[in-house]
Short mmCIF file of C-alpha atoms and ligand atoms in Angstrom, two decimals:
data_model
loop_
_atom_site.label_atom_id
_atom_site.label_comp_id
_atom_site.label_asym_id
_atom_site.label_seq_id
_atom_site.Cartn_x
_atom_site.Cartn_y
_atom_site.Cartn_z
CA UNK A 1265 215.13 -105.45 -100.15
CA UNK A 1266 212.47 -106.92 -102.24
CA UNK A 1267 213.21 -105.90 -105.89
CA UNK A 1268 209.71 -104.44 -106.76
CA UNK A 1269 210.80 -103.62 -110.47
CA UNK A 1270 211.46 -107.25 -111.01
CA UNK A 1271 208.11 -108.33 -109.59
CA UNK A 1272 206.19 -105.90 -111.98
CA UNK A 1273 207.69 -107.31 -114.95
CA UNK A 1274 206.64 -110.96 -114.12
CA UNK A 1275 205.59 -112.37 -117.51
CA UNK A 1276 202.17 -114.07 -118.10
CA UNK A 1277 202.16 -117.69 -117.04
CA UNK A 1278 200.99 -119.71 -119.89
CA UNK A 1279 198.40 -122.41 -118.82
CA UNK A 1280 200.78 -125.27 -119.48
CA UNK A 1281 203.10 -123.83 -116.71
CA UNK A 1282 200.46 -123.17 -114.26
CA UNK A 1283 200.25 -126.40 -112.30
CA UNK A 1284 204.22 -126.63 -112.52
CA UNK A 1285 204.13 -123.23 -110.70
CA UNK A 1286 201.58 -124.00 -108.18
CA UNK A 1287 203.41 -127.46 -107.50
CA UNK A 1288 206.61 -125.54 -106.93
CA UNK A 1289 205.21 -123.23 -104.51
CA UNK A 1290 203.24 -125.82 -102.61
CA UNK A 1291 206.50 -127.65 -102.23
CA UNK A 1292 208.35 -124.50 -101.33
CA UNK A 1293 205.57 -124.22 -98.45
CA UNK A 1294 206.95 -127.40 -96.82
CA UNK A 1295 205.32 -128.95 -93.83
CA UNK A 1296 203.38 -131.87 -95.74
CA UNK A 1297 203.04 -135.07 -94.06
CA UNK A 1298 203.64 -138.30 -95.77
CA UNK A 1299 200.60 -140.62 -96.79
CA UNK A 1300 201.70 -142.98 -94.24
CA UNK A 1301 201.77 -140.36 -91.52
CA UNK A 1302 198.27 -139.04 -92.60
CA UNK A 1303 196.88 -142.60 -92.42
CA UNK A 1304 197.45 -142.73 -88.79
CA UNK A 1305 194.56 -140.38 -88.08
CA UNK A 1306 190.93 -141.20 -88.48
CA UNK A 1307 190.14 -138.74 -91.22
CA UNK A 1308 187.57 -139.24 -93.82
CA UNK A 1309 187.04 -137.43 -97.13
CA UNK A 1310 183.51 -137.08 -98.44
CA UNK A 1311 182.78 -137.77 -102.04
CA UNK A 1312 180.66 -134.47 -102.13
CA UNK A 1313 183.65 -132.36 -100.83
CA UNK A 1314 186.05 -133.69 -103.51
CA UNK A 1315 183.46 -133.72 -106.20
CA UNK A 1316 181.91 -130.21 -105.37
CA UNK A 1317 181.87 -128.23 -108.58
CA UNK A 1318 181.50 -124.86 -107.12
CA UNK A 1319 177.86 -124.30 -107.78
CA UNK A 1320 175.49 -122.55 -105.62
CA UNK A 1321 172.37 -120.26 -105.91
CA UNK A 1322 174.48 -117.33 -107.33
CA UNK A 1323 177.23 -119.27 -108.64
CA UNK A 1324 177.71 -121.46 -111.90
CA UNK A 1325 179.95 -124.57 -111.64
CA UNK A 1326 183.76 -123.97 -112.13
CA UNK A 1327 184.88 -127.55 -112.07
CA UNK A 1328 184.07 -130.76 -114.01
CA UNK A 1329 182.43 -133.69 -112.54
CA UNK A 1330 184.34 -136.30 -110.51
CA UNK A 1331 183.20 -139.84 -109.95
CA UNK A 1332 183.82 -142.01 -107.07
CA UNK A 1333 186.51 -144.14 -108.63
CA UNK A 1334 188.76 -141.01 -109.06
CA UNK A 1335 187.90 -139.74 -105.48
CA UNK A 1336 188.69 -142.95 -103.80
CA UNK A 1337 191.90 -143.48 -105.79
CA UNK A 1338 193.19 -139.88 -104.80
CA UNK A 1339 192.20 -140.41 -101.24
CA UNK A 1340 194.28 -143.46 -101.18
CA UNK A 1341 197.25 -141.86 -102.75
CA UNK A 1342 196.94 -139.07 -100.33
CA UNK A 1343 196.88 -141.17 -97.33
CA UNK A 1344 193.13 -140.17 -96.46
CA UNK A 1345 192.29 -143.48 -95.22
CA UNK A 1346 188.44 -143.32 -95.07
CA UNK A 1347 185.64 -142.15 -97.61
CA UNK A 1348 182.21 -140.99 -96.99
CA UNK A 1349 179.17 -140.42 -99.08
CA UNK A 1350 175.60 -139.59 -99.61
CA UNK A 1351 173.39 -142.32 -101.26
CA UNK A 1352 172.85 -139.97 -103.99
CA UNK A 1353 176.40 -138.74 -104.53
CA UNK A 1354 176.92 -142.27 -106.09
CA UNK A 1355 173.47 -143.74 -107.10
CA UNK A 1356 170.95 -141.83 -109.14
CA UNK A 1357 167.73 -141.40 -107.08
CA UNK A 1358 165.71 -143.43 -109.38
CA UNK A 1359 167.86 -146.38 -109.32
CA UNK A 1360 168.12 -146.55 -105.35
CA UNK A 1361 167.18 -149.77 -104.02
CA UNK A 1362 167.26 -151.60 -107.33
CA UNK A 1363 169.62 -154.22 -108.77
CA UNK A 1364 171.43 -151.25 -110.39
CA UNK A 1365 172.25 -149.83 -106.97
CA UNK A 1366 174.02 -153.02 -105.94
CA UNK A 1367 176.22 -153.11 -108.95
CA UNK A 1368 177.19 -149.61 -108.20
CA UNK A 1369 177.85 -150.76 -104.63
CA UNK A 1370 179.99 -153.70 -105.82
CA UNK A 1371 181.98 -151.28 -107.98
CA UNK A 1372 182.61 -149.03 -104.97
CA UNK A 1373 183.64 -151.91 -102.75
CA UNK A 1374 186.19 -152.78 -105.49
CA UNK A 1375 187.53 -149.25 -105.78
CA UNK A 1376 187.86 -149.07 -101.91
CA UNK A 1377 189.79 -152.42 -101.53
CA UNK A 1378 192.17 -151.56 -104.52
CA UNK A 1379 193.01 -148.28 -102.93
CA UNK A 1380 193.20 -149.35 -99.24
CA UNK A 1381 190.35 -146.88 -98.40
CA UNK A 1382 187.42 -147.81 -95.88
CA UNK A 1383 184.16 -146.43 -96.18
CA UNK A 1384 183.57 -144.99 -92.52
CA UNK A 1385 180.29 -143.32 -92.94
CA UNK A 1386 177.04 -143.12 -95.20
CA UNK A 1387 174.41 -140.60 -95.27
CA UNK A 1388 170.93 -140.13 -96.79
CA UNK A 1389 170.45 -137.06 -98.89
CA UNK A 1390 166.98 -135.84 -97.76
CA UNK A 1391 167.10 -132.21 -98.91
CA UNK A 1392 167.88 -131.88 -102.50
CA UNK A 1393 165.38 -133.75 -104.26
CA UNK A 1394 161.95 -132.44 -105.08
CA UNK A 1395 160.06 -135.22 -103.04
CA UNK A 1396 161.63 -133.50 -99.89
CA UNK A 1397 160.17 -130.21 -100.68
CA UNK A 1398 158.17 -130.24 -97.56
CA UNK A 1399 161.04 -132.21 -95.72
CA UNK A 1400 161.35 -135.84 -95.16
CA UNK A 1401 158.79 -135.65 -92.57
CA UNK A 1402 155.98 -134.03 -94.61
CA UNK A 1403 152.26 -134.32 -93.95
CA UNK A 1404 151.76 -136.65 -96.89
CA UNK A 1405 152.34 -140.44 -95.59
CA UNK A 1406 153.70 -141.46 -98.81
CA UNK A 1407 156.50 -139.12 -98.57
CA UNK A 1408 157.21 -140.24 -94.99
CA UNK A 1409 157.20 -143.77 -96.13
CA UNK A 1410 159.48 -143.12 -99.02
CA UNK A 1411 161.92 -141.25 -96.57
CA UNK A 1412 161.89 -144.10 -94.23
CA UNK A 1413 162.64 -146.47 -97.16
CA UNK A 1414 165.51 -144.21 -98.21
CA UNK A 1415 167.03 -144.40 -94.65
CA UNK A 1416 166.67 -148.00 -94.36
CA UNK A 1417 168.29 -148.43 -97.80
CA UNK A 1418 171.38 -146.32 -96.64
CA UNK A 1419 171.79 -148.58 -93.55
CA UNK A 1420 171.86 -151.56 -95.81
CA UNK A 1421 174.38 -149.83 -98.21
CA UNK A 1422 176.38 -148.93 -95.12
CA UNK A 1423 176.71 -152.40 -93.94
CA UNK A 1424 177.56 -153.73 -97.51
CA UNK A 1425 180.42 -151.18 -97.58
CA UNK A 1426 181.62 -151.79 -93.97
CA UNK A 1427 180.64 -148.52 -92.61
CA UNK A 1428 180.61 -147.73 -88.94
CA UNK A 1429 178.41 -144.33 -88.96
CA UNK A 1430 175.17 -143.16 -90.49
CA UNK A 1431 174.69 -139.38 -90.51
CA UNK A 1432 171.42 -137.33 -90.88
CA UNK A 1433 171.23 -133.76 -91.75
CA UNK A 1434 167.80 -132.66 -91.51
CA UNK A 1435 168.39 -129.22 -93.19
CA UNK A 1436 165.07 -129.50 -94.78
CA UNK A 1437 163.10 -130.38 -91.63
CA UNK A 1438 161.50 -126.66 -91.14
CA UNK A 1439 159.44 -124.17 -93.29
CA UNK A 1440 159.82 -121.30 -95.36
CA UNK A 1441 156.36 -119.68 -94.72
CA UNK A 1442 154.77 -119.04 -91.15
CA UNK A 1443 152.14 -121.43 -89.75
CA UNK A 1444 152.26 -123.96 -92.45
CA UNK A 1445 153.42 -126.93 -90.76
CA UNK A 1446 152.74 -128.42 -87.11
CA UNK A 1447 156.31 -128.56 -85.62
CA UNK A 1448 155.35 -130.88 -82.82
CA UNK A 1449 153.63 -133.49 -85.26
CA UNK A 1450 156.54 -132.99 -87.76
CA UNK A 1451 159.35 -133.94 -85.18
CA UNK A 1452 157.19 -136.99 -84.04
CA UNK A 1453 157.09 -138.02 -87.77
CA UNK A 1454 160.92 -137.45 -88.21
CA UNK A 1455 161.47 -139.59 -85.09
CA UNK A 1456 159.58 -142.34 -86.88
CA UNK A 1457 161.87 -142.20 -89.90
CA UNK A 1458 165.09 -142.51 -87.51
CA UNK A 1459 163.41 -145.41 -85.58
CA UNK A 1460 162.93 -147.17 -89.04
CA UNK A 1461 166.52 -146.81 -89.69
CA UNK A 1462 167.58 -148.09 -86.25
CA UNK A 1463 165.23 -151.21 -86.62
CA UNK A 1464 166.63 -151.87 -90.01
CA UNK A 1465 170.20 -151.48 -88.74
CA UNK A 1466 169.51 -154.12 -85.82
CA UNK A 1467 168.32 -156.55 -88.37
CA UNK A 1468 170.96 -156.02 -91.06
CA UNK A 1469 173.86 -156.16 -88.57
CA UNK A 1470 172.37 -159.46 -87.08
CA UNK A 1471 172.19 -161.10 -90.61
CA UNK A 1472 175.56 -159.73 -91.31
CA UNK A 1473 177.11 -160.46 -88.17
CA UNK A 1474 178.36 -156.82 -87.70
CA UNK A 1475 178.02 -154.41 -84.87
CA UNK A 1476 175.07 -151.82 -85.45
CA UNK A 1477 175.84 -148.42 -86.82
CA UNK A 1478 176.27 -145.33 -84.82
CA UNK A 1479 173.56 -142.96 -85.88
CA UNK A 1480 174.53 -139.27 -85.92
CA UNK A 1481 172.27 -136.25 -86.10
CA UNK A 1482 173.75 -133.17 -87.75
CA UNK A 1483 172.44 -129.76 -86.79
CA UNK A 1484 172.77 -126.75 -88.91
CA UNK A 1485 171.10 -123.26 -87.70
CA UNK A 1486 170.16 -121.88 -91.21
CA UNK A 1487 169.77 -123.30 -94.64
CA UNK A 1488 168.10 -124.63 -96.79
CA UNK A 1489 164.75 -124.44 -94.81
CA UNK A 1490 164.26 -120.73 -93.54
CA UNK A 1491 163.33 -121.91 -90.05
CA UNK A 1492 164.77 -125.08 -88.99
CA UNK A 1493 163.22 -127.43 -86.46
CA UNK A 1494 166.48 -128.81 -84.89
CA UNK A 1495 168.78 -126.00 -85.63
CA UNK A 1496 171.64 -126.77 -82.75
CA UNK A 1497 173.36 -129.73 -81.33
CA UNK A 1498 171.86 -128.65 -78.08
CA UNK A 1499 168.33 -129.05 -79.74
CA UNK A 1500 169.15 -132.68 -81.00
CA UNK A 1501 170.44 -133.64 -77.60
CA UNK A 1502 167.02 -132.93 -76.43
CA UNK A 1503 165.38 -134.55 -79.24
CA UNK A 1504 167.44 -137.76 -78.59
CA UNK A 1505 166.23 -137.72 -74.97
CA UNK A 1506 162.58 -136.73 -75.64
CA UNK A 1507 161.24 -140.09 -75.49
CA UNK A 1508 160.33 -140.32 -79.16
CA UNK A 1509 163.17 -142.34 -80.15
CA UNK A 1510 162.66 -146.31 -79.64
CA UNK A 1511 166.58 -146.74 -79.61
CA UNK A 1512 168.10 -143.47 -78.10
CA UNK A 1513 171.21 -145.46 -77.13
CA UNK A 1514 172.05 -145.93 -80.93
CA UNK A 1515 171.69 -142.25 -81.72
CA UNK A 1516 174.11 -139.45 -81.18
CA UNK A 1517 175.43 -136.48 -82.80
CA UNK A 1518 177.86 -135.41 -85.71
CA UNK A 1519 178.43 -131.76 -84.92
CA UNK A 1520 179.96 -129.48 -87.43
CA UNK A 1521 182.30 -126.80 -86.33
CA UNK A 1522 180.97 -124.21 -88.64
CA UNK A 1523 177.52 -125.03 -87.95
CA UNK A 1524 177.94 -124.25 -84.39
CA UNK A 1525 179.89 -121.17 -85.13
CA UNK A 1526 177.14 -120.09 -87.51
CA UNK A 1527 174.55 -119.44 -84.97
CA UNK A 1528 177.29 -117.58 -82.72
CA UNK A 1529 178.11 -120.60 -80.53
CA UNK A 1530 181.48 -121.14 -78.94
CA UNK A 1531 182.13 -124.48 -80.86
CA UNK A 1532 184.28 -125.79 -77.93
CA UNK A 1533 181.73 -125.30 -75.42
CA UNK A 1534 178.90 -126.79 -77.77
CA UNK A 1535 181.17 -129.84 -78.10
CA UNK A 1536 181.84 -129.93 -74.34
CA UNK A 1537 177.99 -130.33 -73.78
CA UNK A 1538 177.86 -133.14 -76.45
CA UNK A 1539 180.58 -134.89 -74.95
CA UNK A 1540 179.05 -134.68 -71.35
CA UNK A 1541 176.04 -136.51 -72.73
CA UNK A 1542 178.37 -139.11 -74.22
CA UNK A 1543 176.97 -138.41 -77.71
CA UNK A 1544 179.93 -137.07 -79.52
CA UNK A 1545 180.09 -139.92 -82.21
CA UNK A 1546 181.37 -138.23 -85.24
CA UNK A 1547 182.69 -134.65 -86.15
CA UNK A 1548 182.48 -132.76 -89.49
CA UNK A 1549 185.70 -130.46 -89.44
CA UNK A 1550 185.91 -127.32 -91.50
CA UNK A 1551 185.78 -123.41 -90.80
CA UNK A 1552 184.15 -120.11 -91.59
CA UNK A 1553 182.56 -117.11 -89.91
CA UNK A 1554 180.00 -116.21 -87.29
CA UNK A 1555 176.48 -115.44 -88.22
CA UNK A 1556 177.26 -115.92 -92.04
CA UNK A 1557 176.10 -118.65 -94.36
CA UNK A 1558 177.68 -122.01 -94.67
CA UNK A 1559 180.79 -121.11 -96.33
CA UNK A 1560 182.35 -124.50 -95.48
CA UNK A 1561 186.09 -123.26 -95.74
CA UNK A 1562 188.89 -125.86 -94.89
CA UNK A 1563 189.90 -126.32 -91.36
CA UNK A 1564 192.26 -123.65 -89.84
CA UNK A 1565 192.08 -121.11 -92.42
CA UNK A 1566 189.77 -118.69 -90.54
CA UNK A 1567 189.98 -119.66 -86.81
CA UNK A 1568 193.23 -121.50 -86.07
CA UNK A 1569 193.49 -120.47 -82.58
CA UNK A 1570 189.78 -121.56 -81.79
CA UNK A 1571 190.55 -124.78 -83.65
CA UNK A 1572 193.48 -125.46 -81.57
CA UNK A 1573 191.34 -124.97 -78.43
CA UNK A 1574 188.68 -127.48 -79.85
CA UNK A 1575 191.38 -130.16 -80.38
CA UNK A 1576 192.83 -129.52 -76.86
CA UNK A 1577 189.28 -130.51 -75.70
CA UNK A 1578 188.87 -133.41 -77.81
CA UNK A 1579 192.27 -134.75 -76.82
CA UNK A 1580 191.67 -134.05 -73.17
CA UNK A 1581 188.36 -135.98 -73.10
CA UNK A 1582 189.51 -138.88 -75.27
CA UNK A 1583 187.30 -138.36 -78.55
CA UNK A 1584 188.29 -141.30 -80.85
CA UNK A 1585 185.76 -140.85 -83.48
CA UNK A 1586 186.34 -139.78 -87.15
CA UNK A 1587 187.23 -136.15 -88.36
CA UNK A 1588 185.20 -135.84 -91.47
CA UNK A 1589 186.46 -133.08 -93.93
CA UNK A 1590 183.13 -131.58 -94.67
CA UNK A 1591 184.44 -128.41 -96.64
CA UNK A 1592 184.20 -126.95 -100.01
CA UNK A 1593 187.28 -126.41 -101.92
CA UNK A 1594 186.82 -122.71 -103.21
CA UNK A 1595 185.50 -122.02 -106.58
CA UNK A 1596 188.81 -120.71 -107.57
CA UNK A 1597 190.53 -124.06 -107.08
CA UNK A 1598 190.71 -126.28 -110.13
CA UNK A 1599 189.96 -129.97 -110.45
CA UNK A 1600 193.61 -130.61 -110.22
CA UNK A 1601 194.06 -128.17 -107.45
CA UNK A 1602 191.33 -130.05 -105.24
CA UNK A 1603 193.71 -133.10 -105.11
CA UNK A 1604 197.13 -131.28 -105.32
CA UNK A 1605 196.56 -128.33 -102.81
CA UNK A 1606 193.07 -128.41 -101.27
CA UNK A 1607 192.86 -131.81 -99.76
CA UNK A 1608 196.48 -132.32 -98.76
CA UNK A 1609 196.85 -129.04 -97.17
CA UNK A 1610 193.52 -129.49 -95.25
CA UNK A 1611 194.59 -132.82 -93.82
CA UNK A 1612 198.08 -131.36 -93.03
CA UNK A 1613 196.53 -128.41 -91.01
CA UNK A 1614 194.22 -130.74 -89.04
CA UNK A 1615 197.28 -133.04 -88.15
CA UNK A 1616 199.67 -130.03 -87.26
CA UNK A 1617 196.68 -128.58 -85.01
CA UNK A 1618 196.28 -131.96 -83.44
CA UNK A 1619 199.88 -132.45 -82.58
CA UNK A 1620 200.01 -128.80 -81.30
CA UNK A 1621 197.09 -129.75 -79.03
CA UNK A 1622 199.23 -132.27 -77.71
CA UNK A 1623 201.80 -129.69 -77.04
CA UNK A 1624 199.33 -127.53 -75.15
CA UNK A 1625 198.33 -130.46 -72.98
CA UNK A 1626 201.78 -131.19 -71.96
CA UNK A 1627 203.17 -127.49 -71.90
CA UNK A 1628 204.87 -127.03 -68.51
CA UNK A 1629 203.82 -123.42 -68.17
CA UNK A 1630 200.04 -124.06 -68.95
CA UNK A 1631 200.11 -127.27 -66.61
CA UNK A 1632 201.50 -125.24 -63.66
CA UNK A 1633 199.12 -122.27 -64.26
CA UNK A 1634 196.13 -124.70 -64.45
CA UNK A 1635 197.22 -126.74 -61.28
CA UNK A 1636 197.68 -123.40 -59.42
CA UNK A 1637 194.43 -122.13 -60.37
CA UNK A 1638 192.79 -125.22 -59.12
CA UNK A 1639 194.72 -125.32 -55.77
CA UNK A 1640 193.19 -121.83 -55.34
CA UNK A 1641 194.42 -119.33 -52.76
CA UNK A 1642 193.68 -121.38 -49.71
CA UNK A 1643 190.70 -119.44 -48.27
CA UNK A 1644 188.28 -122.36 -47.94
CA UNK A 1645 185.40 -121.56 -45.50
CA UNK A 1646 186.64 -117.77 -45.08
CA UNK A 1647 184.38 -114.88 -45.77
CA UNK A 1648 183.69 -113.76 -49.26
CA UNK A 1649 185.99 -110.87 -49.16
CA UNK A 1650 189.00 -112.94 -48.15
CA UNK A 1651 188.31 -115.56 -50.82
CA UNK A 1652 188.40 -112.74 -53.40
CA UNK A 1653 191.56 -111.65 -52.17
CA UNK A 1654 193.12 -114.93 -51.67
CA UNK A 1655 192.58 -115.59 -55.54
CA UNK A 1656 193.42 -111.96 -56.78
CA UNK A 1657 196.92 -112.58 -58.30
CA UNK A 1658 196.31 -116.03 -59.41
CA UNK A 1659 193.38 -114.98 -61.75
CA UNK A 1660 195.97 -113.10 -63.83
CA UNK A 1661 197.03 -116.63 -65.12
CA UNK A 1662 193.84 -116.82 -67.21
CA UNK A 1663 195.33 -114.25 -69.49
CA UNK A 1664 198.62 -115.72 -69.34
CA UNK A 1665 197.35 -119.05 -70.50
CA UNK A 1666 195.68 -117.45 -73.51
CA UNK A 1667 198.98 -115.93 -74.51
CA UNK A 1668 200.80 -119.13 -74.12
CA UNK A 1669 198.25 -120.71 -76.52
CA UNK A 1670 199.02 -118.01 -78.97
CA UNK A 1671 202.61 -118.57 -78.47
CA UNK A 1672 202.23 -122.18 -79.12
CA UNK A 1673 200.24 -121.58 -82.34
CA UNK A 1674 202.88 -119.51 -83.81
CA UNK A 1675 205.78 -121.63 -82.58
CA UNK A 1676 207.29 -119.17 -80.07
CA UNK A 1677 207.40 -121.93 -77.32
CA UNK A 1678 209.90 -123.63 -79.82
CA UNK A 1679 212.06 -120.61 -80.01
CA UNK A 1680 210.66 -118.73 -82.92
CA UNK A 1681 211.26 -115.03 -82.30
CA UNK A 1682 210.70 -111.75 -84.00
CA UNK A 1683 213.66 -109.19 -83.15
CA UNK A 1684 213.41 -105.69 -84.51
C1 GLO B 3187 175.44 -129.27 -95.05
C2 GLO B 3187 176.05 -130.37 -94.23
C3 GLO B 3187 176.16 -131.57 -94.96
C4 GLO B 3187 176.13 -132.90 -94.31
C5 GLO B 3187 176.10 -134.06 -95.07
C6 GLO B 3187 176.10 -135.32 -94.35
O1 GLO B 3187 175.58 -128.14 -94.61
O2 GLO B 3187 177.19 -130.02 -93.61
O3 GLO B 3187 177.33 -131.63 -95.78
O4 GLO B 3187 177.28 -132.95 -93.54
O5 GLO B 3187 174.70 -133.98 -95.63
O6 GLO B 3187 175.00 -135.90 -93.93
MG1 MG B 3188 178.43 -131.30 -92.41
MG1 MG B 3189 178.57 -126.69 -93.33
#
């Protein structure tokens, strides 16, 4: 029996004892992996996720600013082996491309080396600054020239920091009001920017004797433009194969789990389509709700069963790219909580789901059921009615497989039981 009276008289928790309480309860949760174990996975922590202060259109910040030195140091301690950044997360817009930029890049390199963290991906912010009010592929040629310069500059920074990926999220490529832009022309202009980035990459990679980067487009169906020209991963696949890109082989996708869910897609099916095209280069991992805004909740807190399924797909089809923790620690979490609770628990849920996905793949019940379904009922060449009857009982296995996934998710396959 829970002693309700004792619960009710819990004393206020003074501020100087709150971290200790959170720490004690976090430890009591158990299930944390060591930094060494976490380092075995290709997981990256974005500068903008760790440093997110909780601000939004209707929300004032709830956390203090955090610089890259602190973020990289904490990632190293936690065993998150990679770090990712926008150009403007670490370099003020005005100093991009100047000597001051390279001084900052040198400091970043030092931080990365000291903390045994690698920079896996760099991305250009083409949505926040006023110059991108009409998108990076605006009508004015000077805006497009500036945008292309920014993309080229990020490629150079990426090579200097040892990155392997460059990501492009064209959230402002669209419009607020009807009829204002020419969509066809805008997409052609957008392709010119990407082409400039690929050309720069070929040149810089040759100079530095490094492989070229993998250039990854990231789709989001809504926000910040009201209507988006490349709203889904499928739209981006079509764009890559449209003939507009001079190096389509260098360009693939960085799908984000929630961005697919937001428009109502089944993320696993969306990812399967990207995999079939050989374009799954990079993956932003998080969670959220269908047909809602981009809440960027940490992985597995909303849709753990779907996430398990997604990871079964990626393990089955040999995805070896990064898993980028593109989520936003909630505004209710403190600066201390971001590094003590938010990031470690997100990583640990990912690892748990990844390992569970391995259990799904080797589960004898699921394997036998799947094999039986593939064997069919033995009515090849028979009339349609006989084909239906021959498979009638076998098809019940679909539901059984689904039940088994649930059991694996909650640990019943390992003997966890509930008895009344
Ligand atoms: C916003 C996107 C954003 C991108 C980032 C990388 O909704 O998810 O965080 O992932 O700009 O280019
Ligand atoms: Mg993202
Ligand atoms: Mg998002």
